[in-house]
């Protein structure tokens, strides 16, 4: 099958932020190629918030890396509306730079003129509610603050699509809760499309308009749910809990089927 990874031009005719068409991915293994993702077809609409849910090792990060253009599919085709921005579990900020300078670096890479960068960096810090952090170095910030700076830096790229790989997994529950609220607000304010990877069912339901469940070995789309619960949601809301319970049952079944823990 033909393989192509194309960055589509950002114009009106593009009806999706990302489109995966029969995408498969194999890695070389000890006894031949190991199929990790099998025949994934998935569209993310402009402005849509999709969470990708699945057990550990099912291929979520592999899929996100393909969408990011960091790796290429073995088969199938993949297009995105411009170059996506990325945010990982680890903040990956430069420790020798201040929060402000980390963001300015992203602005510089986007071609923003030097004189405009400090003002824009401050605006972005304000968007993630970290106004006072401009001159702070990374080690002076808490884990939650670092992820806010990382989010501001991702937003500095002004991409149409934000790819997030378990960005809040290392945070305590309260901080995570606050950042869920912030992300939902920023998503609504900016109109950015989000593809968010997690193995936390409640988090997936709390955030998304659509939850896509991946099966394991190989990763296939097992099921999808549309989440009609109005935002802002709370992770402990009854409808969130109820849908999460249903999804967890399907996820458990998937894990049992593939003999994982
Ligand atoms: N570069 C690589 N070379 C070989 N195998 C790889 C490579 N990247 C990932 N894999 C394998 O692909 C499978 C899926 O890995 P991946 O990191 O995508 O899972 P995941 O769903 O993100 O898991 P987790 O929830 O633990 O982060 C694993 O079996 C992993 O060992
Ligand atoms: Mg992963």
Coordinates of C-alpha atoms and ligand atoms in Angstrom, one line a residue:
X1 CA 0.0 0.0 0.0
X2 CA 1.2 3.5 -0.8
X3 CA 2.5 5.6 2.1
X4 CA 2.4 9.3 2.2
X5 CA 2.8 11.8 5.0
X6 CA 1.7 15.2 3.7
X7 CA 1.3 18.6 5.4
X8 CA -1.7 20.1 3.8
X9 CA -1.8 23.8 3.2
X10 CA -3.8 25.8 5.7
X11 CA -6.8 26.9 3.5
X12 CA -10.5 26.8 3.6
X13 CA -10.8 23.6 1.6
X14 CA -9.2 21.5 4.4
X15 CA -12.2 20.0 6.3
X16 CA -10.1 18.3 9.0
X17 CA -7.3 19.1 11.4
X18 CA -6.0 15.5 11.0
X19 CA -7.0 12.6 8.8
X20 CA -5.7 9.1 9.2
X21 CA -6.6 6.8 6.4
X22 CA -6.0 3.1 6.9
X23 CA -2.8 3.8 8.8
X24 CA -0.7 0.9 10.0
X25 CA 2.7 0.9 11.8
X26 CA 5.1 -1.9 12.3
X27 CA 8.5 -1.9 14.2
X28 CA 11.2 -4.4 13.5
X29 CA 11.0 -7.3 16.2
X30 CA 13.2 -10.3 17.0
X31 CA 11.0 -12.6 14.9
X32 CA 10.1 -10.2 12.1
X33 CA 8.0 -7.0 12.0
X34 CA 5.8 -6.3 15.0
X35 CA 2.5 -4.8 14.0
X36 CA 1.7 -2.0 16.6
X37 CA -1.1 -0.1 14.8
X38 CA -3.4 -1.8 12.5
X39 CA -5.6 -0.1 9.9
X40 CA -6.5 3.1 11.9
X41 CA -8.9 5.5 10.1
X42 CA -9.6 8.6 12.1
X43 CA -10.6 12.2 11.4
X44 CA -10.2 15.1 13.8
X45 CA -12.5 18.0 12.7
X46 CA -11.4 21.6 12.9
X47 CA -11.9 22.7 16.5
X48 CA -12.7 19.2 17.7
X49 CA -11.5 17.8 21.0
X50 CA -10.7 14.0 20.7
X51 CA -9.2 11.8 23.4
X52 CA -7.4 8.6 22.5
X53 CA -7.8 6.1 25.2
X54 CA -6.1 2.7 25.6
X55 CA -4.1 0.4 27.8
X56 CA -0.4 0.9 28.3
X57 CA 1.6 -0.2 25.3
X58 CA -1.4 -0.3 22.9
X59 CA 0.3 2.3 20.6
X60 CA -1.2 5.7 21.7
X61 CA 2.2 7.5 21.6
X62 CA 3.2 5.7 18.4
X63 CA 0.0 7.1 16.8
X64 CA 0.6 10.6 18.2
X65 CA 4.2 10.5 16.9
X66 CA 2.9 9.7 13.4
X67 CA 0.4 12.6 13.5
X68 CA 3.2 14.8 14.7
X69 CA 5.3 13.8 11.7
X70 CA 8.1 12.4 14.0
X71 CA 7.7 9.0 12.4
X72 CA 6.1 7.6 9.2
X73 CA 3.3 5.1 8.8
X74 CA 4.2 1.7 7.4
X75 CA 1.0 1.7 5.4
X76 CA -1.9 4.1 4.8
X77 CA -1.9 7.9 4.6
X78 CA -1.9 10.7 7.0
X79 CA -2.6 14.4 6.5
X80 CA -2.7 17.3 8.9
X81 CA -3.8 20.9 8.5
X82 CA -0.3 22.5 8.9
X83 CA 2.3 21.4 11.4
X84 CA 0.8 20.3 14.8
X85 CA 2.1 21.5 18.2
X86 CA 3.1 18.9 20.7
X87 CA 2.9 18.6 24.5
X88 CA 4.2 15.6 26.5
X89 CA 4.1 14.3 30.0
X90 CA 7.5 15.8 30.6
X91 CA 7.5 19.5 30.0
X92 CA 10.7 19.5 27.9
X93 CA 11.3 23.2 28.7
X94 CA 14.9 24.5 28.5
X95 CA 16.0 24.7 32.2
X96 CA 18.6 27.4 31.5
X97 CA 15.9 29.8 30.1
X98 CA 13.2 31.6 32.0
X99 CA 9.5 30.7 31.4
X100 CA 9.3 33.8 29.2
X101 CA 12.3 33.0 27.1
X102 CA 11.2 29.4 26.6
X103 CA 8.0 30.8 25.0
X104 CA 9.9 33.4 23.0
X105 CA 12.0 30.7 21.5
X106 CA 8.9 29.1 20.1
X107 CA 7.8 32.5 18.8
X108 CA 11.2 33.0 17.2
X109 CA 10.9 29.6 15.4
X110 CA 7.6 30.8 14.1
X111 CA 9.2 33.9 12.6
X112 CA 7.8 36.4 15.1
X113 CA 9.9 39.6 15.1
X114 CA 12.2 40.1 18.1
X115 CA 10.5 43.2 19.3
X116 CA 7.1 41.5 19.4
X117 CA 8.2 38.4 21.3
X118 CA 8.2 39.6 24.9
X119 CA 4.7 41.1 24.6
X120 CA 3.3 37.9 23.0
X121 CA 5.0 35.7 25.5
X122 CA 3.4 37.7 28.3
X123 CA 0.0 37.4 26.6
X124 CA 0.4 33.6 26.4
X125 CA 1.5 33.4 30.1
X126 CA -1.6 35.4 30.9
X127 CA -3.7 32.9 28.9
X128 CA -2.4 30.0 31.0
X129 CA -2.8 32.2 34.2
X130 CA 0.9 32.5 34.9
X131 CA 1.3 36.2 34.6
X132 CA 4.0 36.5 37.2
X133 CA 6.2 33.7 35.8
X134 CA 7.8 35.6 32.9
X135 CA 11.2 36.0 34.6
X136 CA 11.2 32.7 36.5
X137 CA 13.5 29.8 35.7
X138 CA 12.1 26.4 35.2
X139 CA 13.4 25.0 38.6
X140 CA 11.6 27.8 40.4
X141 CA 8.2 26.6 39.1
X142 CA 6.0 23.8 40.4
X143 CA 5.1 20.8 38.2
X144 CA 1.7 22.3 37.4
X145 CA 3.3 25.6 36.6
X146 CA 5.8 24.0 34.3
X147 CA 3.0 22.2 32.4
X148 CA 1.3 25.6 32.1
X149 CA 4.4 27.1 30.5
X150 CA 4.7 24.0 28.3
X151 CA 1.1 24.6 27.2
X152 CA 1.8 28.3 26.5
X153 CA 4.8 27.3 24.5
X154 CA 2.8 24.9 22.4
X155 CA 0.1 27.6 21.9
X156 CA 2.9 30.0 20.7
X157 CA 3.2 27.9 17.6
X158 CA -0.3 28.9 16.6
X159 CA -0.9 25.4 15.2
X160 CA -4.4 24.3 14.2
X161 CA -3.9 21.0 16.0
X162 CA -2.5 20.5 19.5
X163 CA -1.2 16.9 20.2
X164 CA -1.0 16.1 23.9
X165 CA 0.5 12.9 25.2
X166 CA -0.6 12.4 28.9
X167 CA 0.5 15.9 29.7
X168 CA -1.0 15.9 33.2
X169 CA -0.2 12.3 34.2
X170 CA 2.6 13.3 36.6
X171 CA 0.5 15.9 38.5
X172 CA -1.5 15.5 41.7
X173 CA -5.2 15.2 41.3
X174 CA -6.1 18.7 42.4
X175 CA -3.6 20.4 40.1
X176 CA -4.7 18.1 37.3
X177 CA -8.3 19.1 37.9
X178 CA -7.4 22.8 37.6
X179 CA -5.5 22.2 34.4
X180 CA -8.4 20.3 32.9
X181 CA -10.5 23.5 33.5
X182 CA -7.8 25.7 32.0
X183 CA -7.4 23.5 28.9
X184 CA -11.1 23.3 28.3
X185 CA -11.3 27.1 28.6
X186 CA -8.3 27.7 26.3
X187 CA -9.7 25.2 23.8
X188 CA -13.0 27.1 23.7
X189 CA -11.2 30.4 23.4
X190 CA -8.7 29.6 20.7
X191 CA -10.7 27.1 18.6
X192 CA -7.7 24.8 18.4
X193 CA -8.3 21.1 17.6
X194 CA -6.9 18.8 20.3
X195 CA -5.9 15.1 20.1
X196 CA -5.3 14.1 23.7
X197 CA -3.8 10.7 24.7
X198 CA -4.5 9.2 28.1
X199 CA -5.1 5.9 29.8
X200 CA -7.3 7.7 32.4
X201 CA -10.9 7.1 31.4
X202 CA -12.3 9.8 33.6
X203 CA -9.9 12.3 32.2
X204 CA -10.8 11.3 28.7
X205 CA -14.5 11.8 29.4
X206 CA -14.0 15.0 31.4
X207 CA -12.2 16.7 28.4
X208 CA -13.4 15.3 25.1
X209 CA -16.2 15.7 22.6
X210 CA -15.3 12.3 21.4
X211 CA -13.5 9.4 23.1
X212 CA -11.7 6.9 20.8
X213 CA -10.7 3.6 22.4
X214 CA -7.8 1.7 21.0
X215 CA -7.5 -2.1 21.5
X216 CA -4.1 -3.7 22.2
X217 CA -1.7 -5.8 20.2
X218 CA -2.2 -4.5 17.6
X219 CA -3.8 -1.2 18.3
X220 CA -7.1 -0.9 16.4
X221 CA -10.0 1.4 17.0
X222 CA -12.2 -0.7 19.2
X223 CA -15.0 1.8 19.9
X224 CA -15.9 5.5 19.9
X225 CA -18.2 7.5 22.1
X226 CA -19.6 11.0 21.5
X227 CA -19.6 12.9 24.8
X228 CA -22.7 15.2 24.9
X229 CA -22.2 16.3 28.5
X230 CA -22.1 20.2 28.6
X231 CA -18.8 21.9 29.5
X232 CA -17.5 22.9 31.9
X233 CA -17.6 19.4 33.4
X234 CA -16.2 18.2 36.7
X235 CA -14.5 14.9 36.9
X236 CA -16.8 13.9 39.7
X237 CA -20.1 14.8 37.9
X238 CA -22.6 12.0 37.8
X239 CA -22.9 11.8 33.9
X240 CA -19.0 11.8 33.6
X241 CA -18.8 9.0 36.2
X242 CA -21.6 7.0 34.5
X243 CA -20.1 7.2 31.0
X244 CA -16.6 6.5 32.4
X245 CA -17.9 3.3 34.0
X246 CA -19.3 2.1 30.7
X247 CA -16.1 2.8 28.9
X248 CA -14.0 1.2 31.7
X249 CA -16.0 -2.0 31.3
X250 CA -15.2 -2.1 27.5
X251 CA -11.5 -1.2 28.3
X252 CA -11.3 -4.0 30.9
X253 CA -12.7 -6.5 28.3
X254 CA -10.0 -5.3 25.8
X255 CA -7.3 -5.8 28.4
X256 CA -8.6 -9.2 29.4
X257 CA -8.7 -10.3 25.8
X258 CA -5.0 -9.4 25.3
X259 CA -3.8 -10.7 28.6
X260 CA -2.4 -7.5 30.0
X261 CA -2.3 -6.3 33.6
Ligands
LIG1 N1 10.7 3.0 18.1 C1 10.2 1.8 18.5 N2 10.8 0.7 18.1 C2 10.3 -0.5 18.4 N3 9.1 -0.7 19.1 C3 8.5 0.4 19.5 C4 9.0 1.7 19.2 N4 8.1 2.6 19.7 C5 7.1 1.9 20.3 N5 7.3 0.6 20.2 C6 6.5 -0.5 20.7 O1 5.2 -0.2 20.3 C7 4.2 -0.6 21.3 C8 3.3 0.6 21.6 O2 4.1 1.6 22.3 P1 3.5 3.1 22.6 O3 4.6 3.8 23.3 O4 2.9 3.7 21.4 O5 2.4 2.7 23.7 P2 1.4 3.6 24.5 O6 0.0 3.2 24.3 O7 1.8 5.0 24.4 O8 1.8 3.1 26.0 P3 1.8 4.0 27.4 O9 0.4 4.2 27.8 O10 2.6 3.1 28.4 O11 2.5 5.3 27.2 C9 5.0 -1.1 22.5 O12 5.0 -2.5 22.4 C10 6.4 -0.5 22.2 O13 7.4 -1.4 22.7
LIG2 MG1 2.6 6.5 25.6

